[in-house]
Every structure is written in C-alpha cells, then in structure tokens.
Short mmCIF file of C-alpha atoms and ligand atoms in Angstrom, two decimals:
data_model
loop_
_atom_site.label_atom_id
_atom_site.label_comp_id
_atom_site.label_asym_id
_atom_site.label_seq_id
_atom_site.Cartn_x
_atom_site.Cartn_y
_atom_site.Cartn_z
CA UNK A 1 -10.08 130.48 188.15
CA UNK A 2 -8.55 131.89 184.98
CA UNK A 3 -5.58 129.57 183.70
CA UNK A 4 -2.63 131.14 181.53
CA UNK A 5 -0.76 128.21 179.17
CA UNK A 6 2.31 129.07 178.45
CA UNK A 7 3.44 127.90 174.86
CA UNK A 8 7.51 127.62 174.71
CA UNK A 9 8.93 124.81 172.33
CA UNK A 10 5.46 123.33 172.19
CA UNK A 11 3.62 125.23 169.56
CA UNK A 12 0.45 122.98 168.56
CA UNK A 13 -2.97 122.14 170.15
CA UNK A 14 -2.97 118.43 169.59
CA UNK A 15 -0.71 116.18 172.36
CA UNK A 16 -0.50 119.43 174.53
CA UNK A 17 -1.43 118.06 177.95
CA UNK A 18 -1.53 121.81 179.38
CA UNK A 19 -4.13 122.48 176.90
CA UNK A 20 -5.80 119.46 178.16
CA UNK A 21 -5.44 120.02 182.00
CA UNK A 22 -6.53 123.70 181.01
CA UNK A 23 -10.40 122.27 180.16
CA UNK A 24 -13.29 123.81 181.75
CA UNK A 25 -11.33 127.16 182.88
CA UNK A 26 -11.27 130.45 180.89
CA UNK A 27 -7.68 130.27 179.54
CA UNK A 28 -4.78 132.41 178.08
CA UNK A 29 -3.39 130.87 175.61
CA UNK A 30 0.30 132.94 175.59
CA UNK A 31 3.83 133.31 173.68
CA UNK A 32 6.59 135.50 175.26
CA UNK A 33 9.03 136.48 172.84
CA UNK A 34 12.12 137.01 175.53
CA UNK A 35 14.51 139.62 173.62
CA UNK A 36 16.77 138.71 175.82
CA UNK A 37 17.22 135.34 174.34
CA UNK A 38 16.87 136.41 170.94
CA UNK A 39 19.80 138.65 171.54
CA UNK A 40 22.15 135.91 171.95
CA UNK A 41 24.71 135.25 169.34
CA UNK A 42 23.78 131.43 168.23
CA UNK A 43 19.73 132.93 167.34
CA UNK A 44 19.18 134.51 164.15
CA UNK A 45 16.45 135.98 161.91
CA UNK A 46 15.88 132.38 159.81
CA UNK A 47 14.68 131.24 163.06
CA UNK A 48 12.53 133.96 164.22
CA UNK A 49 10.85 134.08 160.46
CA UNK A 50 10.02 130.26 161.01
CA UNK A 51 8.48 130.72 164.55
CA UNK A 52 6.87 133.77 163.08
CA UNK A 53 5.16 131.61 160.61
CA UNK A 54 4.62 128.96 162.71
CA UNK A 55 3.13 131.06 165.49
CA UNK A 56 0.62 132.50 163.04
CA UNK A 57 -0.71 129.26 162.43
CA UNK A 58 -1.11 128.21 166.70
CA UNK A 59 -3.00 131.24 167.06
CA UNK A 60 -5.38 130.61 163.78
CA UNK A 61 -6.04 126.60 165.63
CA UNK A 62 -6.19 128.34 169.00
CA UNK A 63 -9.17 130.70 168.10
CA UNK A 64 -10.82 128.12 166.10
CA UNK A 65 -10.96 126.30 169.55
CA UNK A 66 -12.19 129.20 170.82
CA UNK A 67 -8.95 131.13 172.89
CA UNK A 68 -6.49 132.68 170.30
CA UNK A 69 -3.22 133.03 171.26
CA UNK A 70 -1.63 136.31 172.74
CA UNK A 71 1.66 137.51 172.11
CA UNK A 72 3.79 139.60 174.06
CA UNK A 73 7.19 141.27 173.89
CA UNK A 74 9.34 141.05 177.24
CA UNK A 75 11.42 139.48 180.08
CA UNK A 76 9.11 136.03 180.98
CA UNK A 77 8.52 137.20 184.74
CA UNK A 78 7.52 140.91 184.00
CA UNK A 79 5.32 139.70 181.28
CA UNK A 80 3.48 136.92 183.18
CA UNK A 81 2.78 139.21 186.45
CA UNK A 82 1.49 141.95 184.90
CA UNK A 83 -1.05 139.39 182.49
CA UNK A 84 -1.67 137.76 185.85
CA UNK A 85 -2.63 141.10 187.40
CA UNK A 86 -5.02 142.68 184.41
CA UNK A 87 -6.78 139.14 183.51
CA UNK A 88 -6.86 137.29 186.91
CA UNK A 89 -5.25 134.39 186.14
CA UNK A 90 -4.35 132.17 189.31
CA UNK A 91 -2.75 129.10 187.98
CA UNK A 92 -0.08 129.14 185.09
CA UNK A 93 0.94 125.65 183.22
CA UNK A 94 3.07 124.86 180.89
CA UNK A 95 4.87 121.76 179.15
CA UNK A 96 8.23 120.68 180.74
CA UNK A 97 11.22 122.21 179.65
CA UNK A 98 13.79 120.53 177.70
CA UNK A 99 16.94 122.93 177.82
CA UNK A 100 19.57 124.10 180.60
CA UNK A 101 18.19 127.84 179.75
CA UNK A 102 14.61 126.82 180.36
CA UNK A 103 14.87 125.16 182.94
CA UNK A 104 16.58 127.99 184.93
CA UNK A 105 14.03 130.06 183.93
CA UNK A 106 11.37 127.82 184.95
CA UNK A 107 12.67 128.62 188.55
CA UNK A 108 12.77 132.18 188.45
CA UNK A 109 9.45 132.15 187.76
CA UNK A 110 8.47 129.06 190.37
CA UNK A 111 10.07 131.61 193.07
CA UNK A 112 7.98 134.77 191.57
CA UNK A 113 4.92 132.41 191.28
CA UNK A 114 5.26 131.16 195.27
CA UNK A 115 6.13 134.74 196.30
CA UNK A 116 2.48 136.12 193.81
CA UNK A 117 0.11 133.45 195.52
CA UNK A 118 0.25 132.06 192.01
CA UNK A 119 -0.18 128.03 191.01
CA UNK A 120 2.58 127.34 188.70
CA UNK A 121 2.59 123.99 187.08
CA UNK A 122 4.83 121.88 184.54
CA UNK A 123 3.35 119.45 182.53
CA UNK A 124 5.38 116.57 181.16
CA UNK A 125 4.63 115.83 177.39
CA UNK A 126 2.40 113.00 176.12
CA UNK A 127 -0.56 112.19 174.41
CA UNK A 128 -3.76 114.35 174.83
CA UNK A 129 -6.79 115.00 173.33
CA UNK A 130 -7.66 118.26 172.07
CA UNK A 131 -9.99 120.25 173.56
CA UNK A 132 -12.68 123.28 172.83
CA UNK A 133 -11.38 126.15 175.02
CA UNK A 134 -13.06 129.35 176.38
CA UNK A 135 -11.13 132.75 176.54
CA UNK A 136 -10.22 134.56 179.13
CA UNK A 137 -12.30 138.01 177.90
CA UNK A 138 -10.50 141.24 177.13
CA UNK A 139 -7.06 139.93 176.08
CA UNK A 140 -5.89 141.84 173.10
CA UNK A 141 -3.84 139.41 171.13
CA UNK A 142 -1.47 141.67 169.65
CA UNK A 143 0.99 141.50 167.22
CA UNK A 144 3.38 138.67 166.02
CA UNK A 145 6.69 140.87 165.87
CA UNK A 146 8.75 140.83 162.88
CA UNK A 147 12.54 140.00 162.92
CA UNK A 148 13.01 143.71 162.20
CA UNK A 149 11.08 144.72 165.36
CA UNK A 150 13.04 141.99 167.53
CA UNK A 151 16.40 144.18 165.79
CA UNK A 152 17.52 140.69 164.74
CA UNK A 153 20.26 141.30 162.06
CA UNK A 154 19.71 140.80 158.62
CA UNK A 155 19.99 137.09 157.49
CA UNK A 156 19.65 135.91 153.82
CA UNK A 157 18.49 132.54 153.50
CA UNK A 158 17.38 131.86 150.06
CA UNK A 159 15.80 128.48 150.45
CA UNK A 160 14.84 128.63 154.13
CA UNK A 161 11.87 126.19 155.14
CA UNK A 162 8.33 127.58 156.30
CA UNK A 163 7.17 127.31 159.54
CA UNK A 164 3.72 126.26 160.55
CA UNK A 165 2.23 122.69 161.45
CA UNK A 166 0.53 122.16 158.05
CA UNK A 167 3.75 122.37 157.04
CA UNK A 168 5.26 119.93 159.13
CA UNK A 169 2.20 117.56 158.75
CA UNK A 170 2.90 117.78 154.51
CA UNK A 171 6.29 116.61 154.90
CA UNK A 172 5.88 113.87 157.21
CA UNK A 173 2.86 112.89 154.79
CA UNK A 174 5.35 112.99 151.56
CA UNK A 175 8.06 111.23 154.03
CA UNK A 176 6.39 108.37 155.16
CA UNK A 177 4.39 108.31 151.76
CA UNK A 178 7.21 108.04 149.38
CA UNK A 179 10.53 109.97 150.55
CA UNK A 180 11.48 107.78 153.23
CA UNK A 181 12.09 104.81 151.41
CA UNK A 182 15.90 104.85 150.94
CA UNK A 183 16.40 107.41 154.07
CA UNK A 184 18.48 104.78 155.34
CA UNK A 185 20.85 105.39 152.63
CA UNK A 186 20.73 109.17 152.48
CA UNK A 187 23.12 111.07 154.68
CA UNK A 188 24.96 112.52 151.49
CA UNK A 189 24.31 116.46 151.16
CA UNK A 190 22.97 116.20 147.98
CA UNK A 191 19.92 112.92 148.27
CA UNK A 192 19.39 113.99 152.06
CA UNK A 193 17.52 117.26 150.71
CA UNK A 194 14.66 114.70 149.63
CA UNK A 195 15.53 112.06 151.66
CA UNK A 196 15.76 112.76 155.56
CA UNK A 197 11.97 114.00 156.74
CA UNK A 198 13.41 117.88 156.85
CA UNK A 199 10.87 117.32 160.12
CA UNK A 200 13.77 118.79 162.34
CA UNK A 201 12.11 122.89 162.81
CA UNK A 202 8.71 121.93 163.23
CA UNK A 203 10.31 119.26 166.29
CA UNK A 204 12.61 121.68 167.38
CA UNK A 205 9.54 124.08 168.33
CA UNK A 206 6.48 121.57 169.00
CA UNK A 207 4.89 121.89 165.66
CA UNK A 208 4.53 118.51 165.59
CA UNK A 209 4.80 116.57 168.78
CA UNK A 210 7.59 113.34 168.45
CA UNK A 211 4.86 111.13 169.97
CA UNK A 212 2.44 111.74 167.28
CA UNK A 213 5.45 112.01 164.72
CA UNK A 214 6.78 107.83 166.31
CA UNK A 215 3.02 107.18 165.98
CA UNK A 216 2.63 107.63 162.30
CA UNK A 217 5.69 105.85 161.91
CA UNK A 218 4.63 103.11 163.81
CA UNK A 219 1.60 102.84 161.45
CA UNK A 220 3.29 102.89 158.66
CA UNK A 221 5.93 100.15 160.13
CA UNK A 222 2.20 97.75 160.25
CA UNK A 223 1.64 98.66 156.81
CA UNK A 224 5.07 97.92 155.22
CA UNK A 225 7.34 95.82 157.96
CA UNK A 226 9.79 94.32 155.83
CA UNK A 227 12.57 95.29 152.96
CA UNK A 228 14.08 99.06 152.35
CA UNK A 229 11.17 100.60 153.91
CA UNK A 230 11.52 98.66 157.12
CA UNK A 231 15.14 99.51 157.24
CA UNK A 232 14.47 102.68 156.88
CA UNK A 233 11.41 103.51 159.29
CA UNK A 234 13.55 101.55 162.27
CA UNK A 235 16.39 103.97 161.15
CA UNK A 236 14.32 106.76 161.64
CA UNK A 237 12.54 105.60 164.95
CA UNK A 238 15.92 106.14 166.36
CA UNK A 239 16.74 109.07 165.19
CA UNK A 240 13.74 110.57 166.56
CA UNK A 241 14.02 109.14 169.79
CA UNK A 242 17.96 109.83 170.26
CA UNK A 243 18.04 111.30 173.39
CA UNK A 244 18.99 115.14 173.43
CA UNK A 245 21.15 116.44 176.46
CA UNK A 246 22.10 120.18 176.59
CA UNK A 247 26.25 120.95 177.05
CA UNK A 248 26.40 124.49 178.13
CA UNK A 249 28.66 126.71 175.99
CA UNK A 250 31.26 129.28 176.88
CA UNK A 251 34.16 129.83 175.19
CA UNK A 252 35.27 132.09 171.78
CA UNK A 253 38.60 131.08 169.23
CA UNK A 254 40.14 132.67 167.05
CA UNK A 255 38.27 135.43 165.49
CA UNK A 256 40.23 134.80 161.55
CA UNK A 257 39.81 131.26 161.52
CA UNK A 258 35.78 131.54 162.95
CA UNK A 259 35.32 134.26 159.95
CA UNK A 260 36.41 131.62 157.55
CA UNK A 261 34.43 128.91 158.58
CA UNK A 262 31.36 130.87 159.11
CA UNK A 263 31.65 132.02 155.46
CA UNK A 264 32.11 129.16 153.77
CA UNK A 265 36.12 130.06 152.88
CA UNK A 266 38.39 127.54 154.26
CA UNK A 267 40.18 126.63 151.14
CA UNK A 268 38.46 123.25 151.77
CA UNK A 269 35.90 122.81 148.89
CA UNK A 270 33.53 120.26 150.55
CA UNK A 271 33.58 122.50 154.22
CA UNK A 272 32.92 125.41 152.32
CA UNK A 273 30.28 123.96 149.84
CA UNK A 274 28.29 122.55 152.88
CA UNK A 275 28.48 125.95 154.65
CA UNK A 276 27.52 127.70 151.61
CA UNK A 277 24.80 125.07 151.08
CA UNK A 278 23.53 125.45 155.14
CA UNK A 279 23.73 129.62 155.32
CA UNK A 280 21.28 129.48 151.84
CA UNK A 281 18.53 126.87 153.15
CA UNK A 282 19.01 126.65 156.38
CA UNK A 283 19.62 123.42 156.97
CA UNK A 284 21.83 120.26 156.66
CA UNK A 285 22.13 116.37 156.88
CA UNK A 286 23.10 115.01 160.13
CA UNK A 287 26.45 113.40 158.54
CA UNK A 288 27.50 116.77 156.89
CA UNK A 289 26.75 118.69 160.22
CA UNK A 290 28.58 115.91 161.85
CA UNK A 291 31.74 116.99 159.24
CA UNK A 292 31.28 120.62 159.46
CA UNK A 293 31.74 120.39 163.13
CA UNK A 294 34.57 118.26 163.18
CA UNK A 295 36.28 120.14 161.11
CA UNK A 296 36.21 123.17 162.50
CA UNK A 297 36.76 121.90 166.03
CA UNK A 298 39.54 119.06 165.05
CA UNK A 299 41.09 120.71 161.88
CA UNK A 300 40.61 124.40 162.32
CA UNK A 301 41.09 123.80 166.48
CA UNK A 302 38.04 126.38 167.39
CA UNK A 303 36.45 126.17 170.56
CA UNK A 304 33.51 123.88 170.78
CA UNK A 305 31.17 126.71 171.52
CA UNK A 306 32.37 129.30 169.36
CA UNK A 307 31.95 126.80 166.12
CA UNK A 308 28.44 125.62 167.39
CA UNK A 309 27.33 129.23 167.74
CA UNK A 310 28.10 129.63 164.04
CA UNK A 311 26.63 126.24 163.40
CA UNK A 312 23.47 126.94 165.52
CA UNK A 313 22.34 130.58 164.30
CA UNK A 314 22.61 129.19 160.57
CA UNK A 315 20.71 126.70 160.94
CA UNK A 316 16.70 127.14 161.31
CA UNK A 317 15.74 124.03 162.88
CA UNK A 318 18.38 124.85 166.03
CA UNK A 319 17.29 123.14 168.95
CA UNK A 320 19.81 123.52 171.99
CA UNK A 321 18.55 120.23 173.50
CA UNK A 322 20.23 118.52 170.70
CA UNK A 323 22.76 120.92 169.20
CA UNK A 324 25.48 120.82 172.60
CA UNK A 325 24.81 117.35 173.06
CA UNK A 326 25.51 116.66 169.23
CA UNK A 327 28.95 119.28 169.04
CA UNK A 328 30.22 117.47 172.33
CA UNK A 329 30.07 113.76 170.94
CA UNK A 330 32.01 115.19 167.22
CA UNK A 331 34.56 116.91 169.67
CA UNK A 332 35.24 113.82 171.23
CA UNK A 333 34.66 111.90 168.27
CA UNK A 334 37.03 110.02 165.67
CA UNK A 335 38.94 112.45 163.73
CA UNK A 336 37.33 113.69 160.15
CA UNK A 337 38.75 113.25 156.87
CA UNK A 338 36.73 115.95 154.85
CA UNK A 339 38.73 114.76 151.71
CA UNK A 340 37.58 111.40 152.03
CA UNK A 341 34.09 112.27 153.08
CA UNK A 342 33.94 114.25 149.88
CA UNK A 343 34.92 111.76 147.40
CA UNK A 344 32.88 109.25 149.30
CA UNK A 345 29.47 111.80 149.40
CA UNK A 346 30.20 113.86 146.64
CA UNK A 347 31.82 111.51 144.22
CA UNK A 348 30.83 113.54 141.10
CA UNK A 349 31.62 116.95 142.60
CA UNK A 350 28.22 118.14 141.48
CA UNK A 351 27.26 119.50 145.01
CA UNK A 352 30.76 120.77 145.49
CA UNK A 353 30.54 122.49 141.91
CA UNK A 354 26.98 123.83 142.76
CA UNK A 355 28.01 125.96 145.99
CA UNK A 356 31.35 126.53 144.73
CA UNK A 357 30.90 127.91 141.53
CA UNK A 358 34.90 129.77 141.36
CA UNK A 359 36.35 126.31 141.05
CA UNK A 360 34.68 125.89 137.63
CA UNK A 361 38.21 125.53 136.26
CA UNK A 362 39.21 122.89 138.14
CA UNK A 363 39.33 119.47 137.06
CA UNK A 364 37.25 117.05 138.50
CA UNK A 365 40.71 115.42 139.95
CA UNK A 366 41.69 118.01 141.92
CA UNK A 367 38.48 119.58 142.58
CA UNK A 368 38.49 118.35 147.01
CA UNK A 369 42.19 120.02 147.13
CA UNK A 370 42.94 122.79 144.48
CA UNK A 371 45.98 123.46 146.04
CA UNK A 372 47.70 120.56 144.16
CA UNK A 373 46.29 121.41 141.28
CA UNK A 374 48.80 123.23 138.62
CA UNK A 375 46.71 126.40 138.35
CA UNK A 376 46.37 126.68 141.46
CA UNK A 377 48.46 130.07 141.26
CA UNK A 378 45.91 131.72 138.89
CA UNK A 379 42.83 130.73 141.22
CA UNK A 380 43.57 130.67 145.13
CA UNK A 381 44.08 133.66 146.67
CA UNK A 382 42.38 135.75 144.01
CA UNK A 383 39.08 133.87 143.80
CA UNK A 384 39.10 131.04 146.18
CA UNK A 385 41.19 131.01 149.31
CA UNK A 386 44.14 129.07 150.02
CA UNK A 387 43.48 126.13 152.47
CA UNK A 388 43.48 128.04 156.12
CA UNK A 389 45.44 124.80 157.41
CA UNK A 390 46.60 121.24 155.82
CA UNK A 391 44.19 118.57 156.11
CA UNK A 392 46.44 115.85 157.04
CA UNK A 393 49.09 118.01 159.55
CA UNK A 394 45.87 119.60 160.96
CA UNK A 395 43.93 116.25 161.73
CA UNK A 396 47.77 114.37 163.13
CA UNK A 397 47.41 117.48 165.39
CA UNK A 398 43.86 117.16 166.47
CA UNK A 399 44.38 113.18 166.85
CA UNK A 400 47.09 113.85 169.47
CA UNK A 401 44.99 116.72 171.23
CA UNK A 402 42.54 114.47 171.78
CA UNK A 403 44.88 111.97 172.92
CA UNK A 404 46.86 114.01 175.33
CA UNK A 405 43.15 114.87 177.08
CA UNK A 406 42.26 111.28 177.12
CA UNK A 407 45.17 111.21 179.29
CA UNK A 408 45.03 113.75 181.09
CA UNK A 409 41.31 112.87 182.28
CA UNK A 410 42.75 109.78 183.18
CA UNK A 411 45.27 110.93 185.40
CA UNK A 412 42.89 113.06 186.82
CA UNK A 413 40.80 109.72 187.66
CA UNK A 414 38.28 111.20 185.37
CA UNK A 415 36.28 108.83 182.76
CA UNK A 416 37.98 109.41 179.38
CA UNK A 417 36.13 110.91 176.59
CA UNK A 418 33.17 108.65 176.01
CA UNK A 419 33.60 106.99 172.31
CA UNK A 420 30.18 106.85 170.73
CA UNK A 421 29.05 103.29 170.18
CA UNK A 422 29.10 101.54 166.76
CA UNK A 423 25.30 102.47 165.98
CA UNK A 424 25.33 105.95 167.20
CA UNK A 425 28.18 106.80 165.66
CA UNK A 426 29.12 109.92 163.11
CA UNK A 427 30.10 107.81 160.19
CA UNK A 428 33.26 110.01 160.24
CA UNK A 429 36.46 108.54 158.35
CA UNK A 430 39.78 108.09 160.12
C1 FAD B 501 26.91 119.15 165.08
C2 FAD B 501 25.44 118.81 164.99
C3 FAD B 501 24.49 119.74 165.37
C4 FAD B 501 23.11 119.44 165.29
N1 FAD B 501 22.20 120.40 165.67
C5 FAD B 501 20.87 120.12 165.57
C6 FAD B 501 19.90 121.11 165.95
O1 FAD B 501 20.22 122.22 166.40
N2 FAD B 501 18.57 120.79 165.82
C7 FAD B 501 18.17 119.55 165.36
O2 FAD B 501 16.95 119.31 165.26
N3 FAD B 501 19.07 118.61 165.03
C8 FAD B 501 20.41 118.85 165.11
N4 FAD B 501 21.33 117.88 164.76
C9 FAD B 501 20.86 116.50 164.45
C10 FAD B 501 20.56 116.24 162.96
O3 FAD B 501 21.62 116.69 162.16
C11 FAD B 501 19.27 116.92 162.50
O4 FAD B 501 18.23 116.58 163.40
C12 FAD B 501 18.84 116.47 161.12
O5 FAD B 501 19.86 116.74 160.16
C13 FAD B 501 17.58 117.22 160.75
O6 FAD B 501 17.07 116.81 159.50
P1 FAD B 501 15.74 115.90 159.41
O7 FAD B 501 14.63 116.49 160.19
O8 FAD B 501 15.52 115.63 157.97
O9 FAD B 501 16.24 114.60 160.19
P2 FAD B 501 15.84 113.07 160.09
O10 FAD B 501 17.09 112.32 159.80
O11 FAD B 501 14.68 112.87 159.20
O12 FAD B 501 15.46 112.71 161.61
C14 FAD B 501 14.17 112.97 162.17
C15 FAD B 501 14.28 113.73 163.46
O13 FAD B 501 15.02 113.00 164.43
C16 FAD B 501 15.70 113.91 165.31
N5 FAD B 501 17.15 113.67 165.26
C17 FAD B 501 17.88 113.31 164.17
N6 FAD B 501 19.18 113.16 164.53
C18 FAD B 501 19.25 113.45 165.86
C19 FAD B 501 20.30 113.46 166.82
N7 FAD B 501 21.54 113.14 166.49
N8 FAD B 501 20.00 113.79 168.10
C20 FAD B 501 18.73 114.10 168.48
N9 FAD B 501 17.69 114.10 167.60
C21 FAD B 501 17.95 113.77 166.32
C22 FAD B 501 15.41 115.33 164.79
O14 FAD B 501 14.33 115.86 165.53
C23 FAD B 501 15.01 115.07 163.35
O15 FAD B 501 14.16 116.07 162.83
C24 FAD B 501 22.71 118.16 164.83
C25 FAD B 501 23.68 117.22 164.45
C26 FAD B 501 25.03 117.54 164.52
C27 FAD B 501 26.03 116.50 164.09
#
C-alpha cells in the first residue's frame, strides 16, 4: 500500500518516526503550503524565506534516500484527497501536532480520512533511525513557492538567519564547541547574538529534532561536567525542554499605539532599539522579548494578542507552541522597568546607539529618557518621537490593572494569575 508522510513542523529525515514506520512501502514524502495560514496576520515573508530554504534542503536528503519531497499549494484536505486519488496512497502518517491550529486540523482531516476509507495516523516524536525509502512513481515534485507567489507582503530583514538543517547542525556545532560557554550569562541584546544557540528556527520547524539537539548536549555535559560550561549546558537543558503550551489569540488595541510599537517609535530608546534590532535580523534574546512584551502589554496597555501578532510575524523563528504560552506568563508577569533593564543590559548605550542612530546627540546620561534631557526640544518630535506614555505613571497603572484582575478572579473563585516561579522567571525589574 502506498504511504503519504506528511511533513508539518518536522522538516528532517533523522528522529522522524513516520519516516521510520513508512519502511518497506512506496512513500510520498509531502509539504502543503496552506495559504490559508500564511494569510494570517502574525506570518510573514522572513518566515516563509527560512522554510523556503529549509525545505530545499528536506527534499535534497529525501531524494538522496531515494523519495524526494513534493510540494503542493492548497487547503490540507483538498490537497491530500486528490494526491490520495492520482497516487493510491491508503495510509497517511504524520508526526503529532504541537499547536491549537494543528491540532484542529488534524481532525478535519481524521473525519475526511474515516469518511475516504483512508488510514490516518499520528506519530508521536522520538528517536528513529533513518531509513532508505522507495518512491511512490509518477509524483512530480513541483515547485518550492516563493514568498512572492504565496502574495506574502514585502518584509526587509537585513540580517535574517538561513534556513536549512546544515545550518542548524553548524550552529549547534559552534554552540556547544565554543559559544555556549558563558550562555548562562548572556540574555543582554548585545552578547546574546553570539551567545544563546540562535537554534530557535531550525526547532521551531523540525530542522533539528530537540531530542537529538538534548542529546548532543548531554554529550557534551560527559565531556565538560563542571565550572561555566556546566552552568551553562544545565541552563540550556531547560530551556530546551521548557514546556510550550499554545494561548489562543483574539483581540486588536489601539491601532496608534500598535503602529508605534511595531516600528520601533515609542519614545522609549531601549523598546525601540530592540524592535529596530528584531524587524532587521529577525530575532531576539529571550529577556529582551520578555521586555518588549511587557512593555507593550503593561506600559503601552495593548491587547495581549494584538502585541504578540506584531511580536510573532517579526520574528523568524515564531513558533505558536511557545509564543502564546510565553506572551501569557509576561502579561501576568511582574511589571517591567525598561529604564532599568536598559542601564542594567545596555550599560554603555552602544546597542541603544547602534539601532538608534537620531539620538547621536544625546549624552550618554540621558540617552534611556531624552525627554529630560535639555535639548530635548530640538530632537523629539522632529527626529525621534516623544515618549507615547510615561514610564513610571504607565507601569503604577499596569501594576494596579493587574491587581484589580487578581481580584476580580478571586471573587470569581477563579485561581489568580499564576506568578512564574523563581527559576522560570522573566528576570523583569520591579
Ligand atoms: C514574548 C516571548 C515570545 C517568544 N516567542 C518565541 C517563538 O515564537 N519561538 C521560539 O522559538 N521562542 C520564543 N520565545 C522564547 C525565547 O525567547 C526564544 O526561544 C529564544 O530567544 C531563541 O533564541 P535561541 O535559539 O538562541 O535560544 P536559546 O536560549 O539558545 O534556547 C535554546 C532553545 O530552547 C527553546 N526555548 C528557549 N526559551 C524557551 C521558552 N521560554 N519556552 C519554550 N522554549 C524555549 C527554544 O527552542 C530555543 O531555541 C519567546 C519568548 C518570549 C518572552
């Protein structure tokens, strides 16, 4: 019986148990680009550029193993039936999914698949070995579409990282190799470019698998248990295996204040510079995510959703399973102090100077709040914007929203806002 795999957030051969369970049968190795789900608002070109990329590279392993990989262009259910009627195929598998949006789509197409007469099958992820294939024949691989094709919008991002596995396998070489040593130090913007793994696109989309990724790190944990680099490696153990949970999102703010934030023109130099610095490359540290967040839902009082949209479709690594579950714990988090963040991340002003380049004249004194500085007059408002609210009024205001839902849970005999626990939580100041 011919087998289709369906590749999702899973793109590699090695630890792909569907590959595995596949062995023996003519398969279809396949990749549905939904445009659906590329339509919505918090998915963006960057992304599509690195799955484009990385996609390439799946399809390159997959014929070496003797099935390349087909793409197609369409709504999951209309794509799958019609490739189940030309080629065959009477069993589909595929790895679990790991988002609310997956997962619902997993049972449309369990009822289509029931309703076809076809076996549909969800494999959970673990180890596997990797296996020499044999193609279904006749399947015309076609094209991997280009953002332009998909109608994405146009979406400069300078220093954005490339997809593909060998990617992903270099930087977890150079990580565990030398980079990682002081990664338990590094959540300031500026030493978290070379320190943190930058591992998080190729595990957002299955490049690299997190078992193989915990393995190596476990091997390297044999090879060098004690001092900064054991520090460090347990560090990153649990990041890697902090559990991701999906928080739907629903809601839109206020359309001025979004515009700002989104652009990197609060009239708060460190927001801004880390916006500036995450709409060039693509990416951030978890701290300065944590802050950008916060900010914009505590200070700037957005909705949750709206500000992780703007969050999510700048950044190329976004991964839903984490992002909700990650804006939820900052919205019910301690309240930010960006100006205190700054001077403790950014003590020189060097990354705040680099993305910021209008505040040249500044001195370094009043570089995190230009507003008190005594040109302000001849610089905000002309070439950098005046702050869109006042850190400290803004965050007294967000400290008593949060306390006034506390309550109100409460009185609704509803747990209160869960406070993360000392070790998970977003080193944000009070
Ligand atoms: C508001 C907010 C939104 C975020 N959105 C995303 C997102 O869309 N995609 C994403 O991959 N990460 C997200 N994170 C988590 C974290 O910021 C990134 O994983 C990290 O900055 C990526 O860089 P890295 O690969 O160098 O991470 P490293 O620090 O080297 O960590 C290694 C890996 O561990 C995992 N990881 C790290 N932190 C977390 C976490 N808190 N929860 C779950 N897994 C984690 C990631 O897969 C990461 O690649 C978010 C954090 C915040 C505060």
């Amino acid at each position: 019986m011919n087998v289709l795999i369906w590749f999702r957030r899973d793109l590699r051969v090695t630890d792909h148990p569907a590959l595995a369970a596949a062995a023996g049968a003519p398969v279809l190795p396949l990749f549905i680009v939904d445009p659906a789900q590329w339509a919505l608002p918090e998915r963006s070109a960057r992304q599509w550029d690195f799955v484009a990329e990385t996609l390439t590279e799946l399809r390159e392993d997959l014929r070496r193993l003797g099935a390349p990989l087909a793409v197609r262009i369409g709504d999951p259910v209309t794509v799958l039936a019609k490739l189940c009627r030309l080629h065959k195929v009477g069993r589909i598998l595929a790895l679990a999914p790991r988002s609310a949006a997956e997962r619902a789509e997993d049972r449309r197409v369990a009822d289509w698949a029931r309703e076809a007469g076809i076996a549909w099958e969800v494999v959970a992820e673990g180890e596997a070995e990797t296996v020499a294939l044999q193609a279904v024949s006749g399947v015309e691989p076609g094209p991997i579409p280009s953002a332009r094709v998909l109608r994405l919008a146009e979406d400069r991002c300078a220093h954005r990282q490339a997809g593909g596995r060998g990617r992903g396998l270099l930087l977890l070489e150079s990580f565990l190799g030398s980079r990682g040593e002081g990664y338990r130090d590094c959540d300031g913007p500026a030493s978290g470019e070379r320190g943190c793994s930058r591992l998080s696109p190729h595990l957002a989309w299955g490049a690299l698998s997190r078992r193989e990724v915990l393995a190596a790190v476990a091997a390297r944990q044999a090879e060098r248990p004690g001092g900064g680099w054991g520090r460090s490696l347990a560090a990153f153990q649990a990041a890697l295996t902090r559990r991701a949970v999906e928080v739907a999102p629903d809601e839109d703010g206020d359309p001025a204040l979004l515009a700002a934030f989104a652009a990197g023109e609060t009239g708060l130099p460190f927001v801004d510079a880390g916006m500036r610095y995450l709409a060039a490359t693509g990416w951030q540290t978890a701290r300065m995510r944590g802050l950008l967040a916060a900010v914009a839902v505590q200070h700037l009082g957005l909705p949750e959703a709206a500000a992780g949209r703007v969050l999510a479709r700048l950044s190329t690594d976004y991964d839903p399973a984490i992002h909700w579950a990650q804006m939820r714990r900052v919205a019910e988090g301690r309240i930010a102090n960006p100006l205190a963040l700054a001077e403790e991340l950014d003590p020189a002003g060097s990354f705040t100077r680099r993305w910021l380049p209008e505040l040249a004249p500044v001195p370094d004194a009043r570089l995190q709040a230009p507003w008190k500085w005594v040109g302000a007059g001849r610089l905000l408002g002309r070439r950098y914007p005046e702050p869109v609210v006042d850190p400290a009024s803004a965050a007294r205001a967000a400290r008593d929203r949060l306390r006034w839902r506390m309550a109100e849970e409460v009185l609704e005999g509803l747990d209160p806002p869960r406070r993360p626990g000392p070790a998970a939580q977003l080193r944000l100041d009070l």
